[in-house]
mmCIF file of C-alpha atoms in Angstrom:
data_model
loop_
_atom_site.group_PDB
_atom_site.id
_atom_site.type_symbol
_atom_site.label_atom_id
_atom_site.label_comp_id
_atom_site.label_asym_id
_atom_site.label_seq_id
_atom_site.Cartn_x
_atom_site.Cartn_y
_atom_site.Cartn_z
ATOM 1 C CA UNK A 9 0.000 0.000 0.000
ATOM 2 C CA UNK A 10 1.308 3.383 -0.866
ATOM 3 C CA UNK A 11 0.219 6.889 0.064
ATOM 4 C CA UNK A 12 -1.218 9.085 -2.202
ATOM 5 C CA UNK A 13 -1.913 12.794 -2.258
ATOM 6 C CA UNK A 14 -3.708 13.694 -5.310
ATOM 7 C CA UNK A 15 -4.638 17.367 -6.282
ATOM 8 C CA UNK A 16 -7.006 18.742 -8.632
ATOM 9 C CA UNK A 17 -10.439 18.677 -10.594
ATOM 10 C CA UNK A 18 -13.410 17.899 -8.496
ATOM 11 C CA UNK A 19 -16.789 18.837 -10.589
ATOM 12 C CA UNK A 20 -20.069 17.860 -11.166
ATOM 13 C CA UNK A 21 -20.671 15.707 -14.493
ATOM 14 C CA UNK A 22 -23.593 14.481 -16.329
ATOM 15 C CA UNK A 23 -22.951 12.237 -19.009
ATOM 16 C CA UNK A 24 -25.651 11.659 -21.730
ATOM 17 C CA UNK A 25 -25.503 8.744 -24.487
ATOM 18 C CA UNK A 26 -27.067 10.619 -27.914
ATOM 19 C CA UNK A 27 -27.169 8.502 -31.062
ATOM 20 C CA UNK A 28 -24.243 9.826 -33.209
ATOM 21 C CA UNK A 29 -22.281 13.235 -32.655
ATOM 22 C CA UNK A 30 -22.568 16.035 -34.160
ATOM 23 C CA UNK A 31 -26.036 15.540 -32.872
ATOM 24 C CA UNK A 32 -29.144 16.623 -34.991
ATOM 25 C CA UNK A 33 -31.365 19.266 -33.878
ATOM 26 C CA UNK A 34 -34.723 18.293 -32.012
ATOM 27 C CA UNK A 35 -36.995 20.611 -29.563
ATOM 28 C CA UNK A 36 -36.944 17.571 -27.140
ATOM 29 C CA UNK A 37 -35.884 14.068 -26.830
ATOM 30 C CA UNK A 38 -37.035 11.768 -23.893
ATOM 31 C CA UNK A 39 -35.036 8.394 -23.814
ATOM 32 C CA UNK A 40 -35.068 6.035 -20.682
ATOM 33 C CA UNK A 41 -31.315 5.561 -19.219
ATOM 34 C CA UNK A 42 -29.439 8.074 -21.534
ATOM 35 C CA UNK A 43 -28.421 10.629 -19.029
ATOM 36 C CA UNK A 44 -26.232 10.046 -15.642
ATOM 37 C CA UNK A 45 -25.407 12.562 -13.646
ATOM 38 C CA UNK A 46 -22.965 12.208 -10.340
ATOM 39 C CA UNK A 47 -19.482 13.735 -9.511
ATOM 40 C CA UNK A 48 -16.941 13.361 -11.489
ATOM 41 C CA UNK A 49 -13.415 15.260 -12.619
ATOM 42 C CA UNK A 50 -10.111 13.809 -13.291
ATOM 43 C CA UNK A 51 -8.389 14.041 -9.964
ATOM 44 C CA UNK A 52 -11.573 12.290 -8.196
ATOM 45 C CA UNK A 53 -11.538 9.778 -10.477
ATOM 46 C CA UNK A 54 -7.919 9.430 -9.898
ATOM 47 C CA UNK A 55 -8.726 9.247 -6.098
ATOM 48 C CA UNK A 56 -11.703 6.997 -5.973
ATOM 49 C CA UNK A 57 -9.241 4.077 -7.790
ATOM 50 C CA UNK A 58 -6.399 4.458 -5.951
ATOM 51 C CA UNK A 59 -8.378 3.999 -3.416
ATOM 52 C CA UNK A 60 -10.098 1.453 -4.473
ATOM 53 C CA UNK A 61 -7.103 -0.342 -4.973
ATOM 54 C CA UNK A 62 -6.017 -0.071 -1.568
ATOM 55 C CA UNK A 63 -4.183 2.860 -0.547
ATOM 56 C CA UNK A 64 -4.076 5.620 1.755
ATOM 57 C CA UNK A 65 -5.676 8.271 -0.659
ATOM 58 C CA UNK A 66 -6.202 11.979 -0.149
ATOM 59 C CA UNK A 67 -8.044 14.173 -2.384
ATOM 60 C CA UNK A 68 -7.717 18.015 -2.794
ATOM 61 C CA UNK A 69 -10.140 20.250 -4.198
ATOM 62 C CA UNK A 70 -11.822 22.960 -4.017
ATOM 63 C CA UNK A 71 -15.973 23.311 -4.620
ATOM 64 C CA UNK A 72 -18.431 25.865 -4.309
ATOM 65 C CA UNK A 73 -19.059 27.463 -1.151
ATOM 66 C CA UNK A 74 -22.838 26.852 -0.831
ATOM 67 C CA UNK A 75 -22.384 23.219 -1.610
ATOM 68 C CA UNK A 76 -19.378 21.988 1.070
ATOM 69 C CA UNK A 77 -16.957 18.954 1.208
ATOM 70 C CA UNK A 78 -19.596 16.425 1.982
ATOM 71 C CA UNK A 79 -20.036 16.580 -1.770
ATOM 72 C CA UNK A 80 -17.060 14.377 -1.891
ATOM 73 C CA UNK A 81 -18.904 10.975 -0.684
ATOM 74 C CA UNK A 82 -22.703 12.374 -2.153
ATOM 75 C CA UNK A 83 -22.372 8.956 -4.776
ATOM 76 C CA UNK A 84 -24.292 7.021 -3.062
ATOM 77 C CA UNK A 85 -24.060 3.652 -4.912
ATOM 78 C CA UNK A 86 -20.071 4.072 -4.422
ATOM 79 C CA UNK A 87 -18.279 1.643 -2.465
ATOM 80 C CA UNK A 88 -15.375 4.067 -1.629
ATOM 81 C CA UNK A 89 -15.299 6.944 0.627
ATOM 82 C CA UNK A 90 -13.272 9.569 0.578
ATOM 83 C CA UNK A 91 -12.332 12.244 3.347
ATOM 84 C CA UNK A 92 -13.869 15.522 2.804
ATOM 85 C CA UNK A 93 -11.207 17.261 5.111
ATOM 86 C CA UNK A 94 -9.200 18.502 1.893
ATOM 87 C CA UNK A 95 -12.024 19.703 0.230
ATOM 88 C CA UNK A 96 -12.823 23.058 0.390
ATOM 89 C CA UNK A 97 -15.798 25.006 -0.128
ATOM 90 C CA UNK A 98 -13.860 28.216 -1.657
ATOM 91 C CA UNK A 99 -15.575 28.496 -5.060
ATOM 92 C CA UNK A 100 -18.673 30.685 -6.052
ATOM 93 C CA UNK A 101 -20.380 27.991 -8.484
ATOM 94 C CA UNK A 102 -19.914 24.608 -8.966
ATOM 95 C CA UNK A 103 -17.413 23.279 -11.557
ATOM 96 C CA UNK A 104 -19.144 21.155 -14.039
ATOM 97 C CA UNK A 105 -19.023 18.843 -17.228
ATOM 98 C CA UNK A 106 -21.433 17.350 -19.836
ATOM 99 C CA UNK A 107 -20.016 14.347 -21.948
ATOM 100 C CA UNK A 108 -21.897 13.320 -24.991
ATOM 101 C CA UNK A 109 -21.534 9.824 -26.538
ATOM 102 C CA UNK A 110 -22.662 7.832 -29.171
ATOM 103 C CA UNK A 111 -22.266 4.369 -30.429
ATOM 104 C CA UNK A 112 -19.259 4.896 -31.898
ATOM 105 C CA UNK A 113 -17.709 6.156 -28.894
ATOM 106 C CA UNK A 114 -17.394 9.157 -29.434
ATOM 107 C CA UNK A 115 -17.127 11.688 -27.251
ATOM 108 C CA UNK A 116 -17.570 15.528 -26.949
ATOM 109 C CA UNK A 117 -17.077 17.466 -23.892
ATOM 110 C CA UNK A 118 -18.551 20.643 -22.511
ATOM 111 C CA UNK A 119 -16.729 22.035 -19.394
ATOM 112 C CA UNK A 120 -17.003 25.023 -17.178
ATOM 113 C CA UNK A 121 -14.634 25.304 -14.467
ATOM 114 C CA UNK A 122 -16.188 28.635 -12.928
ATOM 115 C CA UNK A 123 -13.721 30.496 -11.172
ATOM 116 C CA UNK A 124 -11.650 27.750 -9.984
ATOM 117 C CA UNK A 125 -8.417 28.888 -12.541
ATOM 118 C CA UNK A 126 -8.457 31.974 -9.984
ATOM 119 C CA UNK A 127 -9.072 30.861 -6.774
ATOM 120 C CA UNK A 128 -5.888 29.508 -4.315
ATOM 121 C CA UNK A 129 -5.821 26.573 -2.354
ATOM 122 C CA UNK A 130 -5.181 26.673 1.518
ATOM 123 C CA UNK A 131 -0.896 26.449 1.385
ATOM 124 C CA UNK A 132 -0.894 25.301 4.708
ATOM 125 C CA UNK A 133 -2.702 21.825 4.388
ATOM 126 C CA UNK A 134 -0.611 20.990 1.656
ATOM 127 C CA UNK A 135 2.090 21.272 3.544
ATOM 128 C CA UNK A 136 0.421 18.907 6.401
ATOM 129 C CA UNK A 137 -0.832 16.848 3.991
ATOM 130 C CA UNK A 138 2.224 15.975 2.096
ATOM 131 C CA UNK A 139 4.736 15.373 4.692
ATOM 132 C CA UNK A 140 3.203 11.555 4.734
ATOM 133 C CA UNK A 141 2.968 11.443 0.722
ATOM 134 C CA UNK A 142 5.061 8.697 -0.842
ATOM 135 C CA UNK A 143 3.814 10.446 -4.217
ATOM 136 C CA UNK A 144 2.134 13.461 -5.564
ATOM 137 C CA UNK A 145 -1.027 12.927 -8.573
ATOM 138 C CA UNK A 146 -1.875 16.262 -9.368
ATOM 139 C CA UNK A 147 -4.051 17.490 -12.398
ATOM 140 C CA UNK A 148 -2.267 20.524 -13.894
ATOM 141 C CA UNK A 149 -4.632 23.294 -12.892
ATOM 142 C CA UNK A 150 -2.880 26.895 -11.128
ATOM 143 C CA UNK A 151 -4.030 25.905 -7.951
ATOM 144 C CA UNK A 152 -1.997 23.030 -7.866
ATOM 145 C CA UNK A 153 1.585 24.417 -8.600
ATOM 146 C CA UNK A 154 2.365 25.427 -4.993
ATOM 147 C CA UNK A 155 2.628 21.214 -4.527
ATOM 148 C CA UNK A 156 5.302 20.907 -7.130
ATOM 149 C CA UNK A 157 8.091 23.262 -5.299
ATOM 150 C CA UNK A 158 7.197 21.224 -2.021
ATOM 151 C CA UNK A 159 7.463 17.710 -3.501
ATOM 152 C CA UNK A 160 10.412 18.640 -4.816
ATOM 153 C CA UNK A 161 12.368 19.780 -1.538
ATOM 154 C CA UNK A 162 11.124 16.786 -0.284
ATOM 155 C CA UNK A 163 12.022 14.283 -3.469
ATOM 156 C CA UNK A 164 8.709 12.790 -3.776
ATOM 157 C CA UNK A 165 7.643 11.711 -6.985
ATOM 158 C CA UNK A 166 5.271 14.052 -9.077
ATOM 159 C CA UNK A 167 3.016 12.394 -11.327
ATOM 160 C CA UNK A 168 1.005 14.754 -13.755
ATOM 161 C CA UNK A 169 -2.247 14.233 -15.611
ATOM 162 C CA UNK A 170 -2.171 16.234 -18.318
ATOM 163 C CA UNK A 171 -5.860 16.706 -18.823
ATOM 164 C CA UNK A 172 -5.474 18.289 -22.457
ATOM 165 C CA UNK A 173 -2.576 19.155 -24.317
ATOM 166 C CA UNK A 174 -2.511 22.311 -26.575
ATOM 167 C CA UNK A 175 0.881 23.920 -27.842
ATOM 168 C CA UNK A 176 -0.544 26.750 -27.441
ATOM 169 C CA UNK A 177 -1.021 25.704 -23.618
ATOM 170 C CA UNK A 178 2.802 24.649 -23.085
ATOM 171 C CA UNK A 179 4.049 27.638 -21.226
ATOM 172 C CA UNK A 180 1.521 27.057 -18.591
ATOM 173 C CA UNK A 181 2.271 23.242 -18.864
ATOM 174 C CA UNK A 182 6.105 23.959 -18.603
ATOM 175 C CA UNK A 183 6.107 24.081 -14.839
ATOM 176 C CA UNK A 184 4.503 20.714 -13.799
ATOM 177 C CA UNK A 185 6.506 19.099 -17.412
ATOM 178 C CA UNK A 186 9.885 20.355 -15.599
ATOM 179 C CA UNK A 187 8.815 18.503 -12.199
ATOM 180 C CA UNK A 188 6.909 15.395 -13.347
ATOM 181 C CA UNK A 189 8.311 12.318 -12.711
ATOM 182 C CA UNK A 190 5.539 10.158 -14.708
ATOM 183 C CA UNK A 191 3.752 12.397 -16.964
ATOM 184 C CA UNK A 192 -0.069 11.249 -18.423
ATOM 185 C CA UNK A 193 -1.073 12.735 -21.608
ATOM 186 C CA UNK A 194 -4.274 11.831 -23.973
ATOM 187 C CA UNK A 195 -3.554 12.090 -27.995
ATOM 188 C CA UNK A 196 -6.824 13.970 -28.219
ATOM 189 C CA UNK A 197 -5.511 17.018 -29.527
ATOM 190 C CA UNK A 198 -2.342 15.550 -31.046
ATOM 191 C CA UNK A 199 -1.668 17.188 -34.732
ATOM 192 C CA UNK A 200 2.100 14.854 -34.571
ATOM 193 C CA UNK A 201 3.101 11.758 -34.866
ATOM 194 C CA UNK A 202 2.711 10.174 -31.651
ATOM 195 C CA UNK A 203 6.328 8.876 -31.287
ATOM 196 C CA UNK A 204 8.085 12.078 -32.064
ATOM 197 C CA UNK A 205 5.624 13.939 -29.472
ATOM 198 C CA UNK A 206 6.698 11.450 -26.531
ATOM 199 C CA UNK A 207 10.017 11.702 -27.880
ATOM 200 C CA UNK A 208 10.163 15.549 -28.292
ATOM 201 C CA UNK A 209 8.440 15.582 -24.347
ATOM 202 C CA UNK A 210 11.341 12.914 -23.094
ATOM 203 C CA UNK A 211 14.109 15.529 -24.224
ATOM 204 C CA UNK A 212 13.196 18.970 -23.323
ATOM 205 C CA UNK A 213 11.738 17.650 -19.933
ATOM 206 C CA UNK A 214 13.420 14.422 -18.764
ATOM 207 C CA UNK A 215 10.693 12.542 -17.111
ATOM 208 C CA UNK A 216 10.855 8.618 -15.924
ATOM 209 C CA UNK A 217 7.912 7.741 -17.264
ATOM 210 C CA UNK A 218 5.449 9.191 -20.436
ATOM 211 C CA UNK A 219 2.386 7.457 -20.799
ATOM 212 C CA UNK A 220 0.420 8.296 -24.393
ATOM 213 C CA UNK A 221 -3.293 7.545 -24.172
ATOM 214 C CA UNK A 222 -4.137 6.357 -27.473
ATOM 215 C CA UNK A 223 -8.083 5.344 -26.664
ATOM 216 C CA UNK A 224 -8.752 2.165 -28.545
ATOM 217 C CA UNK A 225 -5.281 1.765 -29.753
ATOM 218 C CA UNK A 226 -4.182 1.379 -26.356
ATOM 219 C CA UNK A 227 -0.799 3.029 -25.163
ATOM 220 C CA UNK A 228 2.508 4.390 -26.051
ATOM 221 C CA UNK A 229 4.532 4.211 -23.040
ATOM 222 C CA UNK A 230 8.076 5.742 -22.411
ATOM 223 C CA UNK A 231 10.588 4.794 -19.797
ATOM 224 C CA UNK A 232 14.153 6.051 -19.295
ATOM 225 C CA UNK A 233 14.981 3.986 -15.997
ATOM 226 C CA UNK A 234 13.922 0.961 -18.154
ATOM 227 C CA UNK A 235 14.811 1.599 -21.505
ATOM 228 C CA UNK A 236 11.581 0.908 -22.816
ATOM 229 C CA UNK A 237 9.794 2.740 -25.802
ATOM 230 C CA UNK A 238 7.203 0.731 -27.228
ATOM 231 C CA UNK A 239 3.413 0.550 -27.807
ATOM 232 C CA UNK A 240 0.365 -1.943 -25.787
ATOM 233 C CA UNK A 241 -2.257 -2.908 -27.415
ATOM 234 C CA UNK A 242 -5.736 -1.940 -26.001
ATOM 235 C CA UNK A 243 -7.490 -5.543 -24.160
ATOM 236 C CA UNK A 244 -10.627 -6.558 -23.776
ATOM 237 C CA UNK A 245 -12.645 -7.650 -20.722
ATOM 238 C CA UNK A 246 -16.455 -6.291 -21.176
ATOM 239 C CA UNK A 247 -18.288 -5.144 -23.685
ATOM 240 C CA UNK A 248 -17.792 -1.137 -23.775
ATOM 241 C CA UNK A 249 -20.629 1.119 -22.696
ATOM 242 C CA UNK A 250 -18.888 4.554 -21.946
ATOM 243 C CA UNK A 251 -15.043 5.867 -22.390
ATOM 244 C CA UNK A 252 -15.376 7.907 -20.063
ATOM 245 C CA UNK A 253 -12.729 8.092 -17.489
ATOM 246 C CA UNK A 254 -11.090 5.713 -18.794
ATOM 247 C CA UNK A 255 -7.168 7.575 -18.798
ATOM 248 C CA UNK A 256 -8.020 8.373 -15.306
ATOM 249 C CA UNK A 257 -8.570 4.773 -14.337
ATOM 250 C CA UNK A 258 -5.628 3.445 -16.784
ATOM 251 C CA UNK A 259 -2.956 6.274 -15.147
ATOM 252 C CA UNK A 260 -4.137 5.086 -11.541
ATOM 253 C CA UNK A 261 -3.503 1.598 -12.312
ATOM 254 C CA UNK A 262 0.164 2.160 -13.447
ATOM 255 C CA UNK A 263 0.783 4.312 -10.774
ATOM 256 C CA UNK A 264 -0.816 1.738 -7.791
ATOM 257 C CA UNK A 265 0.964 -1.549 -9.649
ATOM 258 C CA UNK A 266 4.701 1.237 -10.554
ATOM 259 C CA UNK A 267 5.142 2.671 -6.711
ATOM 260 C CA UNK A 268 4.091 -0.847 -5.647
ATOM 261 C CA UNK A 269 6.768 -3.069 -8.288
ATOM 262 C CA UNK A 270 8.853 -0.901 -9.926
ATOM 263 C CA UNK A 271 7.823 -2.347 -13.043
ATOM 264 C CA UNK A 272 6.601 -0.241 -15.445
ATOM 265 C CA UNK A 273 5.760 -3.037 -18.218
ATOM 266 C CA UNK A 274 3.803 -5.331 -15.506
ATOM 267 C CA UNK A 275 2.238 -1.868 -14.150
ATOM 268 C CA UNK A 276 0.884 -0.893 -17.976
ATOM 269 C CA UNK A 277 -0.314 -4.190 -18.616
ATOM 270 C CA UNK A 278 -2.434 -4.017 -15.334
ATOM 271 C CA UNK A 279 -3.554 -0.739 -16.344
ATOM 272 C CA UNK A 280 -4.958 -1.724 -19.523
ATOM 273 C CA UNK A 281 -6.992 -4.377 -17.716
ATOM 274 C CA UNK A 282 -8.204 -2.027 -15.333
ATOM 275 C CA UNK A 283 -9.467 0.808 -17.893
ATOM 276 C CA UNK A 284 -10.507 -1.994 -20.268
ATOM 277 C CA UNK A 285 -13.125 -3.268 -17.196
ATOM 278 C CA UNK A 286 -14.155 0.247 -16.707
ATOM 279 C CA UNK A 287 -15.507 1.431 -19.775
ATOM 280 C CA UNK A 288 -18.032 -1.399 -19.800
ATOM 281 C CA UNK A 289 -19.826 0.844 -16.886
ATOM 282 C CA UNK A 290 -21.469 3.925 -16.752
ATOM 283 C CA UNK A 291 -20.107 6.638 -14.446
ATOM 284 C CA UNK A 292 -17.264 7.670 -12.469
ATOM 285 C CA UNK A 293 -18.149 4.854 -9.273
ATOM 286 C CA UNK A 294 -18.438 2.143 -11.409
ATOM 287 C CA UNK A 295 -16.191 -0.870 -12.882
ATOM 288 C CA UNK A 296 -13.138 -0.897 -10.745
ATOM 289 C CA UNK A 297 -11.721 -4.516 -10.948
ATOM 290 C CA UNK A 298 -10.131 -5.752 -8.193
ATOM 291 C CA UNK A 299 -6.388 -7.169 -7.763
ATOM 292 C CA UNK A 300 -7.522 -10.298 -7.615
ATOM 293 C CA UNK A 301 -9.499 -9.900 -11.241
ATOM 294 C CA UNK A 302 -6.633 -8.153 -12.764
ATOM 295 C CA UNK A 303 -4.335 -11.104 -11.784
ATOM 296 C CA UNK A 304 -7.002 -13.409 -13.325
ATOM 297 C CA UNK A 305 -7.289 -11.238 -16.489
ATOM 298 C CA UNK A 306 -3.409 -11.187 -16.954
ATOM 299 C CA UNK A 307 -3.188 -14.887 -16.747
ATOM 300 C CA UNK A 308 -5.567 -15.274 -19.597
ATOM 301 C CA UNK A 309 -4.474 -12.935 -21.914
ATOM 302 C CA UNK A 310 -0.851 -12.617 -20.997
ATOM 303 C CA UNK A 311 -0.260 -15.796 -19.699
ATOM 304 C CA UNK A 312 1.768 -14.605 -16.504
#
């Protein structure tokens, strides 16, 4: 077991299934089980698996002021409960999300982060918090920064989702790029070939580890301690309902399985089982496998 404190995105998310994207106008549609709404955001998501998968796990956020941290645990059919005593209510609205999918899987996201870019995050319990850390998840979001100058006098590991890469976003990017030890990026946005982006990344910034999410694909994963520069297949376990959070779920995998082995091949093969389970589930609660299951999985497919 390893402790985790993991910083960033906590919002409120409603996902809706439509039958093909760009969706076609219509005054109203009224469909049975299209639309699931619950709390959601990268670094929760992040959280609830590590969790999940057995280790001490703090999450900090920040959420609006008329709401409060009990917000944290308000997923009722969730196993997994989190403590609300890093979340603070310091925000005037509530940051939220809408996901729309279709058949294909597809995906298009609407996202409003209210005035969480400009609001600050209490220095002090960071500074509590990660004197027990083993490692640092953050998402890379201003309020998080302060955390990167701390892990680093202390030489814990920083491990960085980066929730959507833009060019045009890499000076604000540069800061947790410099500091991450194990970097998560999705190829969303990626106008390059996918190689010579995790290669450009591994020279200007150094990191251990780059993980590319390449969705169905499956990975392109990058490793300097192990000399390893190669691509994993995507698996499959269930039949897929929803992609969503499904980096979130694969980056907490490696990074249980990494801190836990040292392995980062074993780790990315466990991670691929344990997105591959979630995205035959509906919302952010759902479809964590357990480390018994991956084990089982592994054995099948991998034969070790």
């Amino acid at each position: 077991m390893s402790d985790f404190l993991v910083a960033g995105l906590l919002h409120m998310e409603t996902i809706v299934k439509v039958d093909k994207i760009p969706v076609e106008f219509n005054s109203l549609t009224s469909r049975h089980d299209t639309i699931f709404t619950s709390i959601g955001g990268d670094a929760y998501n992040m959280a609830l698996a590590l969790k999940w998968l057995g280790n001490n796990t703090d999450l900090m956020a920040m959420v609006d002021e008329k709401i409060g941290p009990g917000i944290i645990n308000s997923n009722t059919e969730s196993e997994i409960k989190l403590s609300s005593e890093y979340i603070l209510p310091r925000l005037k609205a509530m940051p939220s999300a809408v996901t729309l999918y279709d058949e294909n899987k597809r995906q298009q996201i609407f996202e409003d982060t209210k005035d969480l870019r400009n609001t600050q995050y209490d220095i002090e319990l960071f500074e509590k918090r990660i004197e027990t850390a083993d490692a640092v998840v953050m998402s890379n979001l201003q309020f998080c920064k302060p955390l990167i100058d701390m892990a680093l006098e202390r030489h814990i590991p920083i491990a960085v989702n980066i929730r959507d890469f833009r060019k045009e976003d890499l000076n604000f990017n540069s800061k947790f790029l410099d500091a991450a030890d194990i970097i998560y990026v999705s190829d969303d946005n990626l106008v390059k070939d996918s190689y010579e982006f995790v290669k450009e990344i591994a020279e200007l910034y150094s990191p251990e580890i780059i993980i590319l999410g390449q969705g169905a694909k499956g990975v392109l994963i990058y490793s300097s301690k192990e000399n390893i520069f190669a691509e994993y297949k995507s698996v499959k376990t269930l039949e897929i309902v929803n992609t969503v959070g499904a980096g979130n779920a694969l980056f907490s995998c490696f990074l249980h399985y990494y801190l836990k082995d040292g392995n980062a091949v074993a780790a990315i093969k466990n991670a691929l089982l344990f997105a591959s389970y979630k995205i035959g589930f509906v919302g952010t609660s759902n479809g964590f496998m357990t480390e018994e299951q991956i084990n089982h999985w592994r054995n099948i497919i991998w034969n070790i």
